[in-house]
Amino acid sequence: MFTPRKNIWQVLNMPQPYQQLHEQDGNHQALNEGSHIIQMPTPCYQTCATSDRHHIPIPILPTLLAVTLVQVGLLVAVFVVPVFWNTLPASTNAFSVLQYLYVVCWALITALTWHIVDEFHRIWLLGYHHFHRSTQHLHSASFFIYTGGLMMFTVLGAAVRDYCPNGALSPCGEHITLAPVTYQQMIVVLLSLLSLLITLKLANEVYRFNQNEVPADVLVDDLGIRLSQASSYCGTGDVGAMRTVLDAQSSMINYLKTRLDVLNRQGMLLANELEEHVVVA
């Protein structure tokens, strides 16, 4: 749901491959035309080996701050609204107001999470694979937590309608001493504490990432030349991913060797059978 895709060249903010020549200082080619000498730059494509490993920050700290404010605001509201329920219109009550307020906060968190995931997808395209993979479980965590809370609020609303006719602030019955609003407060406190911890952890990871100014794992300054020239090399700084690739390649090599041995044996058997038929004939 939260993985919108963009054109790779739009994300990298660069022209299509081979549509622009990079000029190298001091490297020119002279062409004689009559008495004129025209200086033309020699095309110099910058490969991954000579790319400038500059840092690209991820600007989502304001978004994470907005998510935190929404979470704290909802946490405060579930305790403030029941106190001032007498000021509400006669057609509603504190329980209904908190139900509506939760849906609004969920919609805000959904929109903010969309932006966070889109920014992380952008830096993944820019080569920060290790940071993206190490924080991937945190990108949409708040959305999934509050979506689960939305399901609990829906079930709670149906249960209150059927079993709690005494109002939002009164116990539902003789054997149920808690009011409907109390259940809302319990759910919101649980969701808010869990989501706040995750949001603060993600904010800390992003802040350290921007402060350390680490270069990209995979350089994409010249993606077109990297995809078209086998001589250009670039890799990833994630040792785990490199080992996974090497293990897969080793397994494939062993499989190919096994199949080659089987084919050699079958070829020898066929050759022997052919010789026997020739001798008999």
PDB file of C-alpha atoms in Angstrom:
ATOM      1  CA  MET A   1       0.000   0.000   0.000  1.00  0.00           C
ATOM      2  CA  PHE A   2       2.808   2.403   0.886  1.00  0.00           C
ATOM      3  CA  THR A   3       5.237   1.750  -1.915  1.00  0.00           C
ATOM      4  CA  PRO A   4       4.467   4.300  -4.631  1.00  0.00           C
ATOM      5  CA  ARG A   5       6.811   3.952  -7.589  1.00  0.00           C
ATOM      6  CA  LYS A   6       8.378   6.779  -9.534  1.00  0.00           C
ATOM      7  CA  ASN A   7      10.376   6.949 -12.677  1.00  0.00           C
ATOM      8  CA  ILE A   8      13.953   6.111 -11.724  1.00  0.00           C
ATOM      9  CA  TRP A   9      15.338   9.074 -13.647  1.00  0.00           C
ATOM     10  CA  GLN A  10      12.914  11.460 -11.886  1.00  0.00           C
ATOM     11  CA  VAL A  11      14.012  10.160  -8.496  1.00  0.00           C
ATOM     12  CA  LEU A  12      17.693  10.483  -9.361  1.00  0.00           C
ATOM     13  CA  ASN A  13      17.088  13.936 -10.864  1.00  0.00           C
ATOM     14  CA  MET A  14      19.296  13.173 -13.845  1.00  0.00           C
ATOM     15  CA  PRO A  15      18.775  12.925 -17.612  1.00  0.00           C
ATOM     16  CA  GLN A  16      18.259   9.734 -19.508  1.00  0.00           C
ATOM     17  CA  PRO A  17      21.482   7.763 -20.192  1.00  0.00           C
ATOM     18  CA  TYR A  18      23.711   9.187 -22.878  1.00  0.00           C
ATOM     19  CA  GLN A  19      21.617  12.327 -23.271  1.00  0.00           C
ATOM     20  CA  GLN A  20      24.205  14.512 -21.559  1.00  0.00           C
ATOM     21  CA  LEU A  21      27.989  14.473 -21.760  1.00  0.00           C
ATOM     22  CA  HIS A  22      30.069  15.139 -18.640  1.00  0.00           C
ATOM     23  CA  GLU A  23      32.867  17.593 -19.299  1.00  0.00           C
ATOM     24  CA  GLN A  24      36.279  16.838 -17.826  1.00  0.00           C
ATOM     25  CA  ASP A  25      38.615  19.738 -17.072  1.00  0.00           C
ATOM     26  CA  GLY A  26      41.763  19.785 -19.148  1.00  0.00           C
ATOM     27  CA  ASN A  27      40.660  17.015 -21.501  1.00  0.00           C
ATOM     28  CA  HIS A  28      39.699  18.399 -24.908  1.00  0.00           C
ATOM     29  CA  GLN A  29      39.833  17.252 -28.513  1.00  0.00           C
ATOM     30  CA  ALA A  30      40.881  19.601 -31.257  1.00  0.00           C
ATOM     31  CA  LEU A  31      39.302  19.433 -34.712  1.00  0.00           C
ATOM     32  CA  ASN A  32      40.769  21.352 -37.624  1.00  0.00           C
ATOM     33  CA  GLU A  33      38.278  22.919 -39.991  1.00  0.00           C
ATOM     34  CA  GLY A  34      40.148  25.066 -42.476  1.00  0.00           C
ATOM     35  CA  SER A  35      41.932  27.734 -40.502  1.00  0.00           C
ATOM     36  CA  HIS A  36      39.751  27.376 -37.450  1.00  0.00           C
ATOM     37  CA  ILE A  37      40.374  25.088 -34.521  1.00  0.00           C
ATOM     38  CA  ILE A  38      37.276  24.041 -32.665  1.00  0.00           C
ATOM     39  CA  GLN A  39      37.736  22.813 -29.131  1.00  0.00           C
ATOM     40  CA  MET A  40      35.251  20.046 -28.333  1.00  0.00           C
ATOM     41  CA  PRO A  41      35.043  18.317 -24.981  1.00  0.00           C
ATOM     42  CA  THR A  42      35.837  14.649 -24.951  1.00  0.00           C
ATOM     43  CA  PRO A  43      32.950  12.721 -23.443  1.00  0.00           C
ATOM     44  CA  CYS A  44      33.911  11.427 -20.027  1.00  0.00           C
ATOM     45  CA  TYR A  45      31.418   9.154 -18.377  1.00  0.00           C
ATOM     46  CA  GLN A  46      31.914   8.906 -14.659  1.00  0.00           C
ATOM     47  CA  THR A  47      31.764   5.308 -13.527  1.00  0.00           C
ATOM     48  CA  CYS A  48      30.927   3.994 -10.100  1.00  0.00           C
ATOM     49  CA  ALA A  49      34.611   3.619  -9.325  1.00  0.00           C
ATOM     50  CA  THR A  50      35.248   7.369  -9.547  1.00  0.00           C
ATOM     51  CA  SER A  51      31.898   8.708  -8.330  1.00  0.00           C
ATOM     52  CA  ASP A  52      31.739  11.291  -5.588  1.00  0.00           C
ATOM     53  CA  ARG A  53      30.420   9.466  -2.535  1.00  0.00           C
ATOM     54  CA  HIS A  54      28.427  12.359  -1.133  1.00  0.00           C
ATOM     55  CA  HIS A  55      25.716  12.027   1.497  1.00  0.00           C
ATOM     56  CA  ILE A  56      22.022  12.498   0.726  1.00  0.00           C
ATOM     57  CA  PRO A  57      19.960  13.231   3.871  1.00  0.00           C
ATOM     58  CA  ILE A  58      16.419  12.002   4.397  1.00  0.00           C
ATOM     59  CA  PRO A  59      14.152  14.927   5.382  1.00  0.00           C
ATOM     60  CA  ILE A  60      11.462  13.180   7.432  1.00  0.00           C
ATOM     61  CA  LEU A  61      12.189  14.450  10.944  1.00  0.00           C
ATOM     62  CA  PRO A  62       9.400  17.095  10.680  1.00  0.00           C
ATOM     63  CA  THR A  63       7.030  14.349   9.521  1.00  0.00           C
ATOM     64  CA  LEU A  64       7.999  12.130  12.448  1.00  0.00           C
ATOM     65  CA  LEU A  65       7.458  15.117  14.762  1.00  0.00           C
ATOM     66  CA  ALA A  66       3.974  15.563  13.303  1.00  0.00           C
ATOM     67  CA  VAL A  67       3.222  11.864  13.893  1.00  0.00           C
ATOM     68  CA  THR A  68       4.373  12.247  17.507  1.00  0.00           C
ATOM     69  CA  LEU A  69       2.154  15.299  18.022  1.00  0.00           C
ATOM     70  CA  VAL A  70      -0.862  13.423  16.667  1.00  0.00           C
ATOM     71  CA  GLN A  71      -0.161  10.499  18.998  1.00  0.00           C
ATOM     72  CA  VAL A  72       0.286  12.726  22.045  1.00  0.00           C
ATOM     73  CA  GLY A  73      -2.783  14.792  21.135  1.00  0.00           C
ATOM     74  CA  LEU A  74      -4.967  11.693  20.942  1.00  0.00           C
ATOM     75  CA  LEU A  75      -3.561  10.431  24.239  1.00  0.00           C
ATOM     76  CA  VAL A  76      -4.404  13.717  25.955  1.00  0.00           C
ATOM     77  CA  ALA A  77      -7.839  13.950  24.326  1.00  0.00           C
ATOM     78  CA  VAL A  78      -9.084  10.603  25.661  1.00  0.00           C
ATOM     79  CA  PHE A  79      -8.646  11.939  29.210  1.00  0.00           C
ATOM     80  CA  VAL A  80      -9.721  15.553  28.604  1.00  0.00           C
ATOM     81  CA  VAL A  81     -12.917  14.960  26.608  1.00  0.00           C
ATOM     82  CA  PRO A  82     -14.703  12.947  29.343  1.00  0.00           C
ATOM     83  CA  VAL A  83     -13.983  15.756  31.834  1.00  0.00           C
ATOM     84  CA  PHE A  84     -15.704  18.370  29.662  1.00  0.00           C
ATOM     85  CA  TRP A  85     -18.463  16.123  28.326  1.00  0.00           C
ATOM     86  CA  ASN A  86     -21.130  18.475  29.743  1.00  0.00           C
ATOM     87  CA  THR A  87     -20.126  21.133  27.218  1.00  0.00           C
ATOM     88  CA  LEU A  88     -20.774  18.814  24.271  1.00  0.00           C
ATOM     89  CA  PRO A  89     -24.007  19.055  22.220  1.00  0.00           C
ATOM     90  CA  ALA A  90     -26.933  17.080  23.600  1.00  0.00           C
ATOM     91  CA  SER A  91     -27.038  14.841  20.509  1.00  0.00           C
ATOM     92  CA  THR A  92     -23.623  13.308  21.236  1.00  0.00           C
ATOM     93  CA  ASN A  93     -21.492  12.121  24.145  1.00  0.00           C
ATOM     94  CA  ALA A  94     -17.877  11.663  25.103  1.00  0.00           C
ATOM     95  CA  PHE A  95     -17.733   8.116  23.741  1.00  0.00           C
ATOM     96  CA  SER A  96     -18.916   9.160  20.273  1.00  0.00           C
ATOM     97  CA  VAL A  97     -16.569  12.153  20.179  1.00  0.00           C
ATOM     98  CA  LEU A  98     -13.583   9.928  20.977  1.00  0.00           C
ATOM     99  CA  GLN A  99     -14.673   7.454  18.303  1.00  0.00           C
ATOM    100  CA  TYR A 100     -14.749  10.218  15.680  1.00  0.00           C
ATOM    101  CA  LEU A 101     -11.504  11.737  16.956  1.00  0.00           C
ATOM    102  CA  TYR A 102      -9.708   8.416  16.683  1.00  0.00           C
ATOM    103  CA  VAL A 103     -10.746   8.024  13.042  1.00  0.00           C
ATOM    104  CA  VAL A 104      -9.432  11.522  12.267  1.00  0.00           C
ATOM    105  CA  CYS A 105      -6.078  10.780  13.958  1.00  0.00           C
ATOM    106  CA  TRP A 106      -5.839   7.480  12.100  1.00  0.00           C
ATOM    107  CA  ALA A 107      -6.345   9.293   8.780  1.00  0.00           C
ATOM    108  CA  LEU A 108      -3.600  11.812   9.657  1.00  0.00           C
ATOM    109  CA  ILE A 109      -1.161   9.064  10.643  1.00  0.00           C
ATOM    110  CA  THR A 110      -1.961   7.225   7.411  1.00  0.00           C
ATOM    111  CA  ALA A 111      -1.125  10.284   5.306  1.00  0.00           C
ATOM    112  CA  LEU A 112       2.091  10.974   7.240  1.00  0.00           C
ATOM    113  CA  THR A 113       3.152   7.329   7.007  1.00  0.00           C
ATOM    114  CA  TRP A 114       2.630   7.465   3.241  1.00  0.00           C
ATOM    115  CA  HIS A 115       5.125  10.332   3.073  1.00  0.00           C
ATOM    116  CA  ILE A 116       7.638   8.524   5.321  1.00  0.00           C
ATOM    117  CA  VAL A 117       7.547   5.341   3.249  1.00  0.00           C
ATOM    118  CA  ASP A 118       7.852   7.329   0.025  1.00  0.00           C
ATOM    119  CA  GLU A 119      10.997   9.084   1.315  1.00  0.00           C
ATOM    120  CA  PHE A 120      12.548   5.797   2.393  1.00  0.00           C
ATOM    121  CA  HIS A 121      11.779   4.344  -1.030  1.00  0.00           C
ATOM    122  CA  ARG A 122      13.525   7.343  -2.590  1.00  0.00           C
ATOM    123  CA  ILE A 123      16.757   6.846  -0.623  1.00  0.00           C
ATOM    124  CA  TRP A 124      16.611   3.133  -1.444  1.00  0.00           C
ATOM    125  CA  LEU A 125      16.656   4.100  -5.128  1.00  0.00           C
ATOM    126  CA  LEU A 126      19.576   6.410  -4.366  1.00  0.00           C
ATOM    127  CA  GLY A 127      21.657   3.514  -3.032  1.00  0.00           C
ATOM    128  CA  TYR A 128      21.106   3.447   0.752  1.00  0.00           C
ATOM    129  CA  HIS A 129      20.086  -0.199   0.832  1.00  0.00           C
ATOM    130  CA  HIS A 130      21.510  -1.120   4.233  1.00  0.00           C
ATOM    131  CA  PHE A 131      19.830   1.757   6.098  1.00  0.00           C
ATOM    132  CA  HIS A 132      16.541   1.097   4.301  1.00  0.00           C
ATOM    133  CA  ARG A 133      16.648  -2.595   5.133  1.00  0.00           C
ATOM    134  CA  SER A 134      17.703  -2.101   8.779  1.00  0.00           C
ATOM    135  CA  THR A 135      14.794   0.297   9.460  1.00  0.00           C
ATOM    136  CA  GLN A 136      12.177  -1.225   7.162  1.00  0.00           C
ATOM    137  CA  HIS A 137      10.201  -2.713  10.062  1.00  0.00           C
ATOM    138  CA  LEU A 138       9.757   0.796  11.509  1.00  0.00           C
ATOM    139  CA  HIS A 139       8.532   2.651   8.421  1.00  0.00           C
ATOM    140  CA  SER A 140       4.845   1.695   8.588  1.00  0.00           C
ATOM    141  CA  ALA A 141       4.687   0.447  12.178  1.00  0.00           C
ATOM    142  CA  SER A 142       2.570   3.334  13.468  1.00  0.00           C
ATOM    143  CA  PHE A 143       0.068   2.890  10.657  1.00  0.00           C
ATOM    144  CA  PHE A 144      -0.393  -0.816  11.375  1.00  0.00           C
ATOM    145  CA  ILE A 145      -0.648  -0.213  15.128  1.00  0.00           C
ATOM    146  CA  TYR A 146      -3.390   2.402  14.759  1.00  0.00           C
ATOM    147  CA  THR A 147      -5.132   0.323  12.107  1.00  0.00           C
ATOM    148  CA  GLY A 148      -5.352  -2.485  14.651  1.00  0.00           C
ATOM    149  CA  GLY A 149      -6.682   0.049  17.137  1.00  0.00           C
ATOM    150  CA  LEU A 150      -9.301   1.105  14.592  1.00  0.00           C
ATOM    151  CA  MET A 151     -10.553  -2.469  14.464  1.00  0.00           C
ATOM    152  CA  MET A 152     -10.731  -2.580  18.278  1.00  0.00           C
ATOM    153  CA  PHE A 153     -12.651   0.714  18.355  1.00  0.00           C
ATOM    154  CA  THR A 154     -15.110  -0.681  15.812  1.00  0.00           C
ATOM    155  CA  VAL A 155     -15.743  -3.789  17.906  1.00  0.00           C
ATOM    156  CA  LEU A 156     -15.971  -1.669  21.061  1.00  0.00           C
ATOM    157  CA  GLY A 157     -18.565   0.611  19.446  1.00  0.00           C
ATOM    158  CA  ALA A 158     -20.760  -2.360  18.508  1.00  0.00           C
ATOM    159  CA  ALA A 159     -20.421  -3.867  22.005  1.00  0.00           C
ATOM    160  CA  VAL A 160     -21.318  -0.580  23.718  1.00  0.00           C
ATOM    161  CA  ARG A 161     -24.383  -0.172  21.543  1.00  0.00           C
ATOM    162  CA  ASP A 162     -25.642  -3.655  22.458  1.00  0.00           C
ATOM    163  CA  TYR A 163     -24.626  -4.003  26.117  1.00  0.00           C
ATOM    164  CA  CYS A 164     -24.103  -0.511  27.574  1.00  0.00           C
ATOM    165  CA  PRO A 165     -27.355   1.482  27.540  1.00  0.00           C
ATOM    166  CA  ASN A 166     -26.398   3.617  30.567  1.00  0.00           C
ATOM    167  CA  GLY A 167     -24.227   6.119  28.718  1.00  0.00           C
ATOM    168  CA  ALA A 168     -20.554   6.721  28.000  1.00  0.00           C
ATOM    169  CA  LEU A 169     -19.474   7.473  31.596  1.00  0.00           C
ATOM    170  CA  SER A 170     -21.602   4.927  33.467  1.00  0.00           C
ATOM    171  CA  PRO A 171     -20.796   1.240  34.055  1.00  0.00           C
ATOM    172  CA  CYS A 172     -22.313  -1.105  31.527  1.00  0.00           C
ATOM    173  CA  GLY A 173     -23.907  -3.353  34.174  1.00  0.00           C
ATOM    174  CA  GLU A 174     -23.679  -4.870  37.611  1.00  0.00           C
ATOM    175  CA  HIS A 175     -20.870  -7.248  36.678  1.00  0.00           C
ATOM    176  CA  ILE A 176     -19.039  -4.745  34.448  1.00  0.00           C
ATOM    177  CA  THR A 177     -17.705  -1.905  36.580  1.00  0.00           C
ATOM    178  CA  LEU A 178     -15.849  -0.049  33.815  1.00  0.00           C
ATOM    179  CA  ALA A 179     -17.450   2.640  31.660  1.00  0.00           C
ATOM    180  CA  PRO A 180     -17.191   2.574  27.845  1.00  0.00           C
ATOM    181  CA  VAL A 181     -14.866   5.586  27.866  1.00  0.00           C
ATOM    182  CA  THR A 182     -12.485   3.714  30.168  1.00  0.00           C
ATOM    183  CA  TYR A 183     -12.046   0.999  27.542  1.00  0.00           C
ATOM    184  CA  GLN A 184     -11.241   3.677  24.982  1.00  0.00           C
ATOM    185  CA  GLN A 185      -8.628   5.143  27.320  1.00  0.00           C
ATOM    186  CA  MET A 186      -7.032   1.735  27.883  1.00  0.00           C
ATOM    187  CA  ILE A 187      -6.804   1.042  24.157  1.00  0.00           C
ATOM    188  CA  VAL A 188      -5.380   4.468  23.306  1.00  0.00           C
ATOM    189  CA  VAL A 189      -2.800   4.350  26.116  1.00  0.00           C
ATOM    190  CA  LEU A 190      -1.562   0.950  24.963  1.00  0.00           C
ATOM    191  CA  LEU A 191      -1.388   1.963  21.284  1.00  0.00           C
ATOM    192  CA  SER A 192       0.180   5.353  22.002  1.00  0.00           C
ATOM    193  CA  LEU A 193       2.975   3.990  24.201  1.00  0.00           C
ATOM    194  CA  LEU A 194       3.885   1.317  21.681  1.00  0.00           C
ATOM    195  CA  SER A 195       3.696   3.684  18.704  1.00  0.00           C
ATOM    196  CA  LEU A 196       5.611   6.461  20.481  1.00  0.00           C
ATOM    197  CA  LEU A 197       8.502   4.121  21.239  1.00  0.00           C
ATOM    198  CA  ILE A 198       8.695   3.047  17.604  1.00  0.00           C
ATOM    199  CA  THR A 199       8.409   6.613  16.283  1.00  0.00           C
ATOM    200  CA  LEU A 200      11.134   7.875  18.620  1.00  0.00           C
ATOM    201  CA  LYS A 201      13.392   4.981  17.665  1.00  0.00           C
ATOM    202  CA  LEU A 202      12.910   5.728  13.964  1.00  0.00           C
ATOM    203  CA  ALA A 203      13.527   9.433  14.567  1.00  0.00           C
ATOM    204  CA  ASN A 204      16.758   8.597  16.401  1.00  0.00           C
ATOM    205  CA  GLU A 205      17.919   6.357  13.534  1.00  0.00           C
ATOM    206  CA  VAL A 206      17.142   9.053  10.960  1.00  0.00           C
ATOM    207  CA  TYR A 207      18.889  11.743  13.038  1.00  0.00           C
ATOM    208  CA  ARG A 208      22.034   9.616  13.390  1.00  0.00           C
ATOM    209  CA  PHE A 209      21.913   8.796   9.678  1.00  0.00           C
ATOM    210  CA  ASN A 210      21.793  12.490   8.746  1.00  0.00           C
ATOM    211  CA  GLN A 211      24.457  13.472  11.297  1.00  0.00           C
ATOM    212  CA  ASN A 212      26.953  10.762  10.302  1.00  0.00           C
ATOM    213  CA  GLU A 213      26.651  11.718   6.606  1.00  0.00           C
ATOM    214  CA  VAL A 214      27.431   8.205   5.452  1.00  0.00           C
ATOM    215  CA  PRO A 215      27.769   7.656   1.683  1.00  0.00           C
ATOM    216  CA  ALA A 216      25.461   5.432  -0.296  1.00  0.00           C
ATOM    217  CA  ASP A 217      26.041   1.678  -0.359  1.00  0.00           C
ATOM    218  CA  VAL A 218      25.438   1.583  -4.110  1.00  0.00           C
ATOM    219  CA  LEU A 219      26.550   4.532  -6.193  1.00  0.00           C
ATOM    220  CA  VAL A 220      23.998   5.657  -8.765  1.00  0.00           C
ATOM    221  CA  ASP A 221      25.508   8.890 -10.059  1.00  0.00           C
ATOM    222  CA  ASP A 222      25.800   7.324 -13.481  1.00  0.00           C
ATOM    223  CA  LEU A 223      23.226   4.548 -13.470  1.00  0.00           C
ATOM    224  CA  GLY A 224      22.942   4.292 -17.233  1.00  0.00           C
ATOM    225  CA  ILE A 225      26.668   3.660 -17.770  1.00  0.00           C
ATOM    226  CA  ARG A 226      26.676   1.186 -14.873  1.00  0.00           C
ATOM    227  CA  LEU A 227      23.896  -0.829 -16.449  1.00  0.00           C
ATOM    228  CA  SER A 228      25.461  -0.791 -19.912  1.00  0.00           C
ATOM    229  CA  GLN A 229      29.191  -1.276 -19.236  1.00  0.00           C
ATOM    230  CA  ALA A 230      30.476  -4.463 -17.685  1.00  0.00           C
ATOM    231  CA  SER A 231      33.790  -2.793 -16.833  1.00  0.00           C
ATOM    232  CA  SER A 232      32.192  -0.352 -14.387  1.00  0.00           C
ATOM    233  CA  TYR A 233      31.918  -1.746 -10.914  1.00  0.00           C
ATOM    234  CA  CYS A 234      29.967  -0.841  -7.842  1.00  0.00           C
ATOM    235  CA  GLY A 235      28.730  -2.825  -4.894  1.00  0.00           C
ATOM    236  CA  THR A 236      27.072  -2.724  -1.542  1.00  0.00           C
ATOM    237  CA  GLY A 237      28.527  -2.131   1.884  1.00  0.00           C
ATOM    238  CA  ASP A 238      26.152  -4.611   3.478  1.00  0.00           C
ATOM    239  CA  VAL A 239      28.263  -7.680   4.249  1.00  0.00           C
ATOM    240  CA  GLY A 240      25.193  -9.823   4.908  1.00  0.00           C
ATOM    241  CA  ALA A 241      23.751  -9.150   1.468  1.00  0.00           C
ATOM    242  CA  MET A 242      27.110  -9.856  -0.170  1.00  0.00           C
ATOM    243  CA  ARG A 243      27.398 -13.187   1.635  1.00  0.00           C
ATOM    244  CA  THR A 244      23.882 -14.097   0.576  1.00  0.00           C
ATOM    245  CA  VAL A 245      24.740 -13.440  -3.063  1.00  0.00           C
ATOM    246  CA  LEU A 246      27.994 -15.404  -2.806  1.00  0.00           C
ATOM    247  CA  ASP A 247      26.218 -18.351  -1.156  1.00  0.00           C
ATOM    248  CA  ALA A 248      23.609 -18.382  -3.898  1.00  0.00           C
ATOM    249  CA  GLN A 249      26.294 -18.268  -6.579  1.00  0.00           C
ATOM    250  CA  SER A 250      28.212 -21.096  -4.882  1.00  0.00           C
ATOM    251  CA  SER A 251      25.083 -23.244  -4.715  1.00  0.00           C
ATOM    252  CA  MET A 252      24.396 -22.603  -8.395  1.00  0.00           C
ATOM    253  CA  ILE A 253      27.970 -23.517  -9.349  1.00  0.00           C
ATOM    254  CA  ASN A 254      27.753 -26.776  -7.391  1.00  0.00           C
ATOM    255  CA  TYR A 255      24.433 -27.584  -9.050  1.00  0.00           C
ATOM    256  CA  LEU A 256      25.872 -26.932 -12.498  1.00  0.00           C
ATOM    257  CA  LYS A 257      28.893 -29.128 -11.734  1.00  0.00           C
ATOM    258  CA  THR A 258      26.589 -31.955 -10.635  1.00  0.00           C
ATOM    259  CA  ARG A 259      24.499 -31.676 -13.781  1.00  0.00           C
ATOM    260  CA  LEU A 260      27.658 -31.583 -15.909  1.00  0.00           C
ATOM    261  CA  ASP A 261      28.901 -34.816 -14.315  1.00  0.00           C
ATOM    262  CA  VAL A 262      25.549 -36.473 -15.001  1.00  0.00           C
ATOM    263  CA  LEU A 263      25.635 -35.348 -18.639  1.00  0.00           C
ATOM    264  CA  ASN A 264      29.208 -36.634 -19.022  1.00  0.00           C
ATOM    265  CA  ARG A 265      28.218 -40.074 -17.718  1.00  0.00           C
ATOM    266  CA  GLN A 266      25.186 -40.201 -19.992  1.00  0.00           C
ATOM    267  CA  GLY A 267      27.386 -39.193 -22.937  1.00  0.00           C
ATOM    268  CA  MET A 268      29.854 -41.989 -22.168  1.00  0.00           C
ATOM    269  CA  LEU A 269      27.021 -44.536 -21.934  1.00  0.00           C
ATOM    270  CA  LEU A 270      25.626 -43.432 -25.263  1.00  0.00           C
ATOM    271  CA  ALA A 271      29.095 -43.610 -26.847  1.00  0.00           C
ATOM    272  CA  ASN A 272      29.607 -47.177 -25.565  1.00  0.00           C
ATOM    273  CA  GLU A 273      26.188 -48.269 -26.853  1.00  0.00           C
ATOM    274  CA  LEU A 274      26.950 -46.723 -30.236  1.00  0.00           C
ATOM    275  CA  GLU A 275      30.282 -48.599 -30.424  1.00  0.00           C
ATOM    276  CA  GLU A 276      28.542 -51.902 -29.561  1.00  0.00           C
ATOM    277  CA  HIS A 277      25.962 -51.372 -32.317  1.00  0.00           C
ATOM    278  CA  VAL A 278      28.726 -50.578 -34.800  1.00  0.00           C
ATOM    279  CA  VAL A 279      30.662 -53.735 -33.880  1.00  0.00           C
ATOM    280  CA  VAL A 280      27.555 -55.932 -34.181  1.00  0.00           C
ATOM    281  CA  ALA A 281      26.677 -54.433 -37.542  1.00  0.00           C
TER     282      ALA A 281
END
